[in-house]
XYZ file of C-alpha atoms in Angstrom:
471
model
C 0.000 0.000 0.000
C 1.129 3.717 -1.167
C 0.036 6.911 0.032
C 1.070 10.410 -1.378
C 2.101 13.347 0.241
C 3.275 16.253 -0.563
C 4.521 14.912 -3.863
C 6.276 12.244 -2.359
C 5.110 8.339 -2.733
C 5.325 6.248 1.286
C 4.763 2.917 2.206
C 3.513 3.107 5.339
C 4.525 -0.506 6.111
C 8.169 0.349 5.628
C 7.700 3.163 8.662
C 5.850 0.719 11.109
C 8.344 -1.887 10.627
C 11.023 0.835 11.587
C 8.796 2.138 14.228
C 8.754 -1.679 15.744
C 12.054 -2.126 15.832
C 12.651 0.933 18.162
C 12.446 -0.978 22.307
C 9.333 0.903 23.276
C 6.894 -0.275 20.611
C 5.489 -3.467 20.518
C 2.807 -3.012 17.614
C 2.550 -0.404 15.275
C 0.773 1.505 12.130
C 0.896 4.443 9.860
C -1.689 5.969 8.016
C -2.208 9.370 5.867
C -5.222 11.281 7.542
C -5.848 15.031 7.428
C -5.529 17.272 9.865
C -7.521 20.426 10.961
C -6.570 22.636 7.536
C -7.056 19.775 5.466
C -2.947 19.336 4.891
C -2.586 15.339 4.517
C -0.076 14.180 6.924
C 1.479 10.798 8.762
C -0.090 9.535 11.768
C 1.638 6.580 13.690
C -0.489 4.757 15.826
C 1.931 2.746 18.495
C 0.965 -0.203 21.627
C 3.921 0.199 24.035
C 5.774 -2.498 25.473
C 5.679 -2.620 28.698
C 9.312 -0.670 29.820
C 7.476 2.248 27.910
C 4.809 2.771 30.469
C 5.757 5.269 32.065
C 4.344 8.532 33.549
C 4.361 10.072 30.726
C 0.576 10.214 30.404
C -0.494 12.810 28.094
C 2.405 11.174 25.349
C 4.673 13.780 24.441
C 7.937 11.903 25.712
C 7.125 9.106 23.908
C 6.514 11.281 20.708
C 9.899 12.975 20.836
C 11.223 9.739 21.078
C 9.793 7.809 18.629
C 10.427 11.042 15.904
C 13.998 11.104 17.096
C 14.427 7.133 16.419
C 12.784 7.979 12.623
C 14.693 10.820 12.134
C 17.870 8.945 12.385
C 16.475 6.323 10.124
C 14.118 7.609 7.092
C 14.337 10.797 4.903
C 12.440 13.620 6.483
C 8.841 13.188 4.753
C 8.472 9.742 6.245
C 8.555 10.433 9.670
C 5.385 10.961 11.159
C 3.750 14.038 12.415
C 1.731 12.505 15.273
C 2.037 9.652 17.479
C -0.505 8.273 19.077
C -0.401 5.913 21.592
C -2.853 3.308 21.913
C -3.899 0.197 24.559
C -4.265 -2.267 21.512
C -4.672 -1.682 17.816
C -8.667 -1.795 16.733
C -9.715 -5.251 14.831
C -12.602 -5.692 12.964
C -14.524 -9.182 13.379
C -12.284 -10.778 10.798
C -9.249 -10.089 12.902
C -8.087 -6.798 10.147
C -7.043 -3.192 11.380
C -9.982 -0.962 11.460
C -8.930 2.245 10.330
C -11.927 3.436 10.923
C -11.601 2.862 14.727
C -8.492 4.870 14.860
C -9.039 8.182 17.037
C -7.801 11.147 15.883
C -4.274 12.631 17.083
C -5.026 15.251 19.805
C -2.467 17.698 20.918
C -0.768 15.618 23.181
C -0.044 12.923 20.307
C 2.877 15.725 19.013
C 6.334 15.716 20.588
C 4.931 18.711 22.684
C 6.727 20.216 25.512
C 5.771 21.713 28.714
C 2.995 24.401 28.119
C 3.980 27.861 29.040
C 2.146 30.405 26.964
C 3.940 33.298 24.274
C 5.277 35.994 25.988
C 5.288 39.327 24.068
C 4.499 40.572 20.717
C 6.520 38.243 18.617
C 5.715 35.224 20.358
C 2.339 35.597 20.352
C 2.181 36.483 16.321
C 4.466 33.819 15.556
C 2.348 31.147 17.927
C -0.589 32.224 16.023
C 1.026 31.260 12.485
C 1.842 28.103 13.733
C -1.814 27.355 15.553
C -3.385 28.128 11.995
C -0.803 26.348 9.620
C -0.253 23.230 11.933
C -3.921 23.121 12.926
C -3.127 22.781 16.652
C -5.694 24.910 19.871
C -2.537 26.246 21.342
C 1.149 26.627 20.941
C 3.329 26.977 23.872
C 6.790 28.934 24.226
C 8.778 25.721 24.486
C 7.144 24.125 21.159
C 9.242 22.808 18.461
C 8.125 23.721 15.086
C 9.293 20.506 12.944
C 8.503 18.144 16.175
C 5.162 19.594 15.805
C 4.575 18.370 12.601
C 5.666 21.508 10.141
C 7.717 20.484 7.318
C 9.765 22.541 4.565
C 6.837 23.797 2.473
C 5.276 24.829 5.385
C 8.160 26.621 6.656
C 8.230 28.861 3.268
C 4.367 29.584 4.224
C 5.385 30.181 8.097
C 7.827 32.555 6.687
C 5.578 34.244 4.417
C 3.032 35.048 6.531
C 5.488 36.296 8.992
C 6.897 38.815 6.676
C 3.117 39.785 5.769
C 2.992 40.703 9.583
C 6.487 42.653 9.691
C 8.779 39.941 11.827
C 11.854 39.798 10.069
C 13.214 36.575 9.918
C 14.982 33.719 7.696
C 14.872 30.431 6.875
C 18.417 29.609 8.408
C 16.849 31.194 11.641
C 14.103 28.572 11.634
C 16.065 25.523 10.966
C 18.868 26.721 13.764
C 16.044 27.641 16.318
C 13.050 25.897 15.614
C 11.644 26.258 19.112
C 9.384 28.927 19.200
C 10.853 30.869 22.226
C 14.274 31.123 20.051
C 13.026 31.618 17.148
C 11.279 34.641 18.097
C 14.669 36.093 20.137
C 16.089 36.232 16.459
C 13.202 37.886 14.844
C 13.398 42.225 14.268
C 10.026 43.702 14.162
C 10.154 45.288 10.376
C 8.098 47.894 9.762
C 9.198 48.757 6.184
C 8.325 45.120 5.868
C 10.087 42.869 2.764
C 10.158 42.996 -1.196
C 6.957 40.814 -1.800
C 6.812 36.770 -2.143
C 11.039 37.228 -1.891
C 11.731 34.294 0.658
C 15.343 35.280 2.302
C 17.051 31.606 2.683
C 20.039 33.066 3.979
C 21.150 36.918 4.924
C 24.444 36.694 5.606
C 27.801 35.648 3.503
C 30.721 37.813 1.966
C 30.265 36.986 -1.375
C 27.487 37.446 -3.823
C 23.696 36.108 -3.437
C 22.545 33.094 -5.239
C 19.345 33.306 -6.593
C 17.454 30.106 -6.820
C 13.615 30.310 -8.852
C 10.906 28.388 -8.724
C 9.597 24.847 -10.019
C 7.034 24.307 -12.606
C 5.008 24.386 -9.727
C 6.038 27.552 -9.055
C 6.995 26.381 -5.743
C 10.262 26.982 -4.038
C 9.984 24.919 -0.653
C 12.885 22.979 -2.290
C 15.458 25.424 -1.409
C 15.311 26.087 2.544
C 16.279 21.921 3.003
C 18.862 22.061 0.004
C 20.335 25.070 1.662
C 20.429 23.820 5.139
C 22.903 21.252 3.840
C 25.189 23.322 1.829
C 28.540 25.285 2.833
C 28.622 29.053 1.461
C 29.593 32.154 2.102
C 26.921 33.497 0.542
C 23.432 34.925 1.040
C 20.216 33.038 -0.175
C 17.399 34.167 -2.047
C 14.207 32.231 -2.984
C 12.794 34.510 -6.202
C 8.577 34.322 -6.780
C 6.510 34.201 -9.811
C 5.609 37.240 -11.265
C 1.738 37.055 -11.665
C -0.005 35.627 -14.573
C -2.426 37.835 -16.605
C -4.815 35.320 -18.235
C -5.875 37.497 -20.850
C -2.255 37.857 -21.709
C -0.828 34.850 -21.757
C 2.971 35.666 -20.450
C 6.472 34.782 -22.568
C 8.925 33.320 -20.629
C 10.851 36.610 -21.799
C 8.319 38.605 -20.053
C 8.302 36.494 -16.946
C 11.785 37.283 -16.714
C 11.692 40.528 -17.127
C 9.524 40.907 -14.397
C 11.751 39.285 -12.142
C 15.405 40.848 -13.016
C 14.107 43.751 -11.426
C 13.364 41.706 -7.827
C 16.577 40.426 -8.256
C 18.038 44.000 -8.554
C 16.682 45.330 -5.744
C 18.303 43.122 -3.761
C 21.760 42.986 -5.642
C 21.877 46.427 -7.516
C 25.093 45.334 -9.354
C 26.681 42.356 -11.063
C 27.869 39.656 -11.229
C 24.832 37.308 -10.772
C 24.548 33.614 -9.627
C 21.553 31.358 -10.540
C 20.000 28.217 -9.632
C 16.983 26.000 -10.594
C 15.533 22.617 -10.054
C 13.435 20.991 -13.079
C 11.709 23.366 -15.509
C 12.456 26.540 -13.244
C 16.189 26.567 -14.421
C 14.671 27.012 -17.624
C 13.299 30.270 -16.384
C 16.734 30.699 -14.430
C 18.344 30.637 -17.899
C 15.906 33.194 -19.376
C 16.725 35.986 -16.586
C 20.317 35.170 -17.461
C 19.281 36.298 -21.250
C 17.808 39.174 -19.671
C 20.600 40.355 -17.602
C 23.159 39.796 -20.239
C 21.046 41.620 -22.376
C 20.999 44.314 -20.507
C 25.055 44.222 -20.216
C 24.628 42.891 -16.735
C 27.232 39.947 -15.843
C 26.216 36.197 -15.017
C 29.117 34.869 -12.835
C 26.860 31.366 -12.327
C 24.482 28.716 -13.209
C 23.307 25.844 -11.657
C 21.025 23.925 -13.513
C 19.306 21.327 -11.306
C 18.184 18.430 -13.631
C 16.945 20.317 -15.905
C 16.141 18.923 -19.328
C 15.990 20.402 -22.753
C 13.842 18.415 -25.331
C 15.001 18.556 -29.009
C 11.117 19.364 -30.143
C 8.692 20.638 -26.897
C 5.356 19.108 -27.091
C 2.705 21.182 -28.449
C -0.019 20.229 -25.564
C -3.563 22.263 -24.177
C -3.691 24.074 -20.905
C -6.670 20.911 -19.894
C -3.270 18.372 -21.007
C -0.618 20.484 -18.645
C -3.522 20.412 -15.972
C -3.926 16.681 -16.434
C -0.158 15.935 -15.821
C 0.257 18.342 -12.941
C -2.571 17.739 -10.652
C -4.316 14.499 -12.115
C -1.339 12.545 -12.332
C -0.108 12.656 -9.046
C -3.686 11.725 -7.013
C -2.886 8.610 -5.200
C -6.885 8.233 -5.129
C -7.148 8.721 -8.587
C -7.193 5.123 -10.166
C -6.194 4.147 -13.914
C -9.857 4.186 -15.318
C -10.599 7.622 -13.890
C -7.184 8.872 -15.142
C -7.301 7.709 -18.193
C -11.011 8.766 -19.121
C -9.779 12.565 -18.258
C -6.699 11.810 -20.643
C -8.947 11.154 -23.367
C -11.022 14.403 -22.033
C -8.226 16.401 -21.849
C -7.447 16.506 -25.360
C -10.772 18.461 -26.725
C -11.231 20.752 -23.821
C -10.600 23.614 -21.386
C -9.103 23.752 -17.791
C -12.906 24.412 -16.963
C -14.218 21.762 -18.616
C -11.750 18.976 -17.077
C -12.695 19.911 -13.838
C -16.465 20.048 -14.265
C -15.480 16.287 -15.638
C -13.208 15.263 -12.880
C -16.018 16.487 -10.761
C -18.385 14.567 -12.309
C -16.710 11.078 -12.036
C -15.674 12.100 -8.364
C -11.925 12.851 -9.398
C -12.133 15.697 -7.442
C -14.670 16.908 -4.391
C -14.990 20.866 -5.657
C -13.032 23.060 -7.553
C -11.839 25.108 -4.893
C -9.651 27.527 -6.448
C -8.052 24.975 -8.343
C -9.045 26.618 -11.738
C -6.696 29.687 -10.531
C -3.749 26.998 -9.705
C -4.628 25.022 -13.025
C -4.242 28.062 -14.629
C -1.074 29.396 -13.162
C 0.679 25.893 -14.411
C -0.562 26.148 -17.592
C 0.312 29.452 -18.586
C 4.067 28.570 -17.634
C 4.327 25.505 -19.382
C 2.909 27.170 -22.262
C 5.616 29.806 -22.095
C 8.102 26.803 -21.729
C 6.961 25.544 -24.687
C 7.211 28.643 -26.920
C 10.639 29.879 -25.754
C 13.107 29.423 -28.500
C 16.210 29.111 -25.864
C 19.416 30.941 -27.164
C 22.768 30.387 -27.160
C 24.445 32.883 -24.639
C 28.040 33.536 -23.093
C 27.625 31.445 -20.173
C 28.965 28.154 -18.226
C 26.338 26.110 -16.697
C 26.711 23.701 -14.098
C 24.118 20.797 -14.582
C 23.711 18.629 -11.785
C 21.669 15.255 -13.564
C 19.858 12.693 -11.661
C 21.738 9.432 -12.245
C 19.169 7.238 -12.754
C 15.825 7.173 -14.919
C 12.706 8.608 -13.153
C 10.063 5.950 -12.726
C 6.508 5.277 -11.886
C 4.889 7.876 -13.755
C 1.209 7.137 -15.017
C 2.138 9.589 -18.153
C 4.261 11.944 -19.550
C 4.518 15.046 -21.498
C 5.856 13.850 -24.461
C 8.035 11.453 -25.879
C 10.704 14.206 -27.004
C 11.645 14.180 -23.481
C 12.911 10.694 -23.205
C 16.263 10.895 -24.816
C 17.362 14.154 -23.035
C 16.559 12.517 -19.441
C 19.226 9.743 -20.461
C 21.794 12.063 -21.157
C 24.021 13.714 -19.101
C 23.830 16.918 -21.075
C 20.342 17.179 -20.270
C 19.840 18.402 -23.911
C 22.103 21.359 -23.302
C 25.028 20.685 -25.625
C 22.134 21.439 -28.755
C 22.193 25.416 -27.224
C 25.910 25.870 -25.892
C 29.263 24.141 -26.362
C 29.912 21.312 -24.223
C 32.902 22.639 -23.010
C 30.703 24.886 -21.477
C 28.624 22.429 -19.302
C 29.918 21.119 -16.057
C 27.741 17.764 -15.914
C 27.700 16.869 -12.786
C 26.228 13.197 -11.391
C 23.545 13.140 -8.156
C 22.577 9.695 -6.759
C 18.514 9.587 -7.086
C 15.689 10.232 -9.849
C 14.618 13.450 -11.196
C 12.373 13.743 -7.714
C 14.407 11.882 -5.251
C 17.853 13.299 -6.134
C 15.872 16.361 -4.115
C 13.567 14.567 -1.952
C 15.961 11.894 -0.328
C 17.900 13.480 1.968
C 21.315 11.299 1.179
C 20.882 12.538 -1.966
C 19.810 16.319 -1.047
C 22.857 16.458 1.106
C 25.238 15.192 -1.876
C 23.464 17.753 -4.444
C 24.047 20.529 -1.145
C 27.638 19.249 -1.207
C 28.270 18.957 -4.953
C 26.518 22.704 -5.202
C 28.548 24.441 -2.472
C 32.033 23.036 -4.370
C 31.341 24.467 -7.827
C 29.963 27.897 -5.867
C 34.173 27.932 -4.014
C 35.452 27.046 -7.223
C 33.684 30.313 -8.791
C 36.811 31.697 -8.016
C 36.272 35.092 -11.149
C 34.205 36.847 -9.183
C 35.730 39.989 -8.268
């Protein structure tokens, strides 16, 4: 049995059997349930052995515990954000676990600590972010954000809304004081506030920023773990999507012309340094056309398994909607998904929804015709962009072996790019001029795993010290 979360496919089996082979736990099982804001997270349900009786009665020992054994054991997204403790394991009348039976984690199923309430301004704004994006009645002073259950794309929303509110703060502040009484020691009330959707990774270095941009998801959450790992003197910037006009469907020209400026606010001169993972180091190229254009320097580029087909497929916005949210549903079986295929290829984004509705692909369509939207009209700038040959080296760090499991992909043209350590890159630029670079993993695990992550981090931070031109 799979689940999917956050992108990422678990066997629950695989973390019970690690969970029983920690002393205190004599039975044990792991579900995906959502919590309170409808986020889909881990639960571990656990019977003690005997030695873990103990007076730890509302849990929370035994939660830090049992997280802490994980930890040391299974990448990140597999360890559970509750644990619940339980006399015996509910059984249906043919002897099978009845998942229905399970309770649902309360507070004291989280590796909690001693309740003492926020003290102060920026306690009590930052405990308030945390009650609302971790779905939890109260947070105390002495709380651990990531024990809680908060994870790295909730971190770049933590941060976010933080900024939105004026408390200046990082991502390198989170990850080095998690606990919210720390965390808010480090945190400057900012009343000029921040340059909008900019996430600040890292503040601090003597050398130039790195600039890292978005997915095709236009998600960055991948940077704060990737930059926990790495060693640079450097500081870190996480750069937004501009937004999407829909009645002007954006070039990926224009999209980076929107964000140069973003970029320059924050580093009025050059020489720049970019970085992107998957399609967004496509876009990280395009600024790098834009700055050169402008007779601004590129010092670096760090291409993150980034492909270049010889001939982009020509697909609909319903298509790109179909691979980037239909695709992935765990819940979604093969029938289903392949009825919306066929769907897909005659109509709108509206029209595959009111369809996925239909055949219960989908509950509502709450908001995702905005999100649908936003994906396609990227891709579809992707797909136009005739990529140029400029006066740059690029680093490309490839995934060293083939991505699997996927129910369907965008196009054939892709295949023979993904197999080559060029990533398609030598048709644009000379090879001499590509650093290709090997990462243990797949196109989504080179990232996810955290063995890998920390060899990418490593690999990363050694061609940023050997950037040794930069004035």
């Amino acid at each position: 049995e799979q689940v999917k979360i956050r992108g990422f496919r678990i066997e629950p089996g695989e973390i019970a059997a690690r969970l029983c082979e920690n002393a205190l736990v004599r039975e044990a099982v792991v579900v995906a349930q959502e919590d309170r804001t409808g986020d889909k997270h881990l639960v571990a349900y656990v019977v003690c052995a005997p030695e873990a009786e103990s007076d730890d009665e509302d849990g929370s020992a035994l939660a830090a515990s049992l997280r802490a054994h994980l930890g040391s054991l299974l990448p990140d997204y597999m360890v559970p954000s509750a644990f619940m403790k339980l006399a015996a394991l509910p059984l249906t009348a043919n002897g099978k676990l009845d998942r229905k039976a399970l309770p649902v984690p309360d507070d004291a199923a989280y590796a909690r600590r001693a309740y003492e309430a926020p003290q102060g301004e920026v306690e009590t704004t930052l405990a308030a972010i945390w009650q609302e994006l971790l779905g939890l009645e109260r947070v105390g002073r002495h709380d651990n954000f990531f024990e809680l259950g908060g994870h790295s794309l909730m971190a770049v929303q933590l941060l976010s809304r933080a900024f939105d509110l004026g408390l200046k703060l990082n991502a390198a502040n989170l990850f080095q004081a998690p606990v919210l009484k720390e965390l808010a020691s480090k945190v400057q009330l900012d009343h000029l506030r921040h340059i909008p959707g900019v996430l600040p990774v890292r503040t601090t270095g003597s050398r130039s920023p790195l600039f890292f941009v978005p997915t095709g998801y236009g998600d960055y959450s991948y940077v704060l773990p990737l930059v926990k790992d790495m060693e640079i003197d450097c500081p870190v910037y996480a750069l937004p999507w501009p937004s999407f006009n829909q009645n002007d469907p954006p070039t990926l020209e224009g999209i980076a012309a929107q964000v140069a400026p973003v970029i320059k606010k924050i580093q009025p001169q050059g020489p720049y340094r970019l970085a992107g993972y998957s399609s967004g180091a496509i876009l990280a190229y395009a600024i790098a056309q834009h700055l050169l254009s402008v007779d601004d320097a590129v010092q670096f580029m760090a291409l993150i398994d980034a492909s270049l087909p010889a001939t982009p497929p020509s697909i609909s916005d319903a298509q790109i909607a179909l691979e980037m949210i239909f695709e992935p549903l765990e819940t979604l079986d093969d029938e289903r998904f392949y009825f919306l295929e066929r769907v897909a290829k005659d109509c709108s984004i509206t029209e595959l929804l009111q369809k996925a509705e239909e055949i219960g692909a989908i509950a509502e369509d709450h908001g995702l015709y905005d999100t649908a939207s936003m994906y396609a009209q990227f891709h579809q700038a992707l797909q136009s962009y005739n990529v140029p040959a400029l006066p740059v080296e690029v680093h490309q760090f490839y995934a060293s072996e083939p991505s699997m499991g996927r129910r369907v992909r965008v196009g054939d043209s892709m295949a023979a790019e993904e197999t080559s350590p060029m990533r398609g890159w030598d048709r644009v630029l000379d090879v001499a001029a590509i650093h290709a670079v090997p990462v243990p993993g797949d196109h989504v695990t080179l990232m996810s795993d955290r063995k890998n992550r920390r060899v990418l981090a490593f690999l990363l931070s050694m061609a940023l010290a050997a950037d040794v031109n930069e004035p």
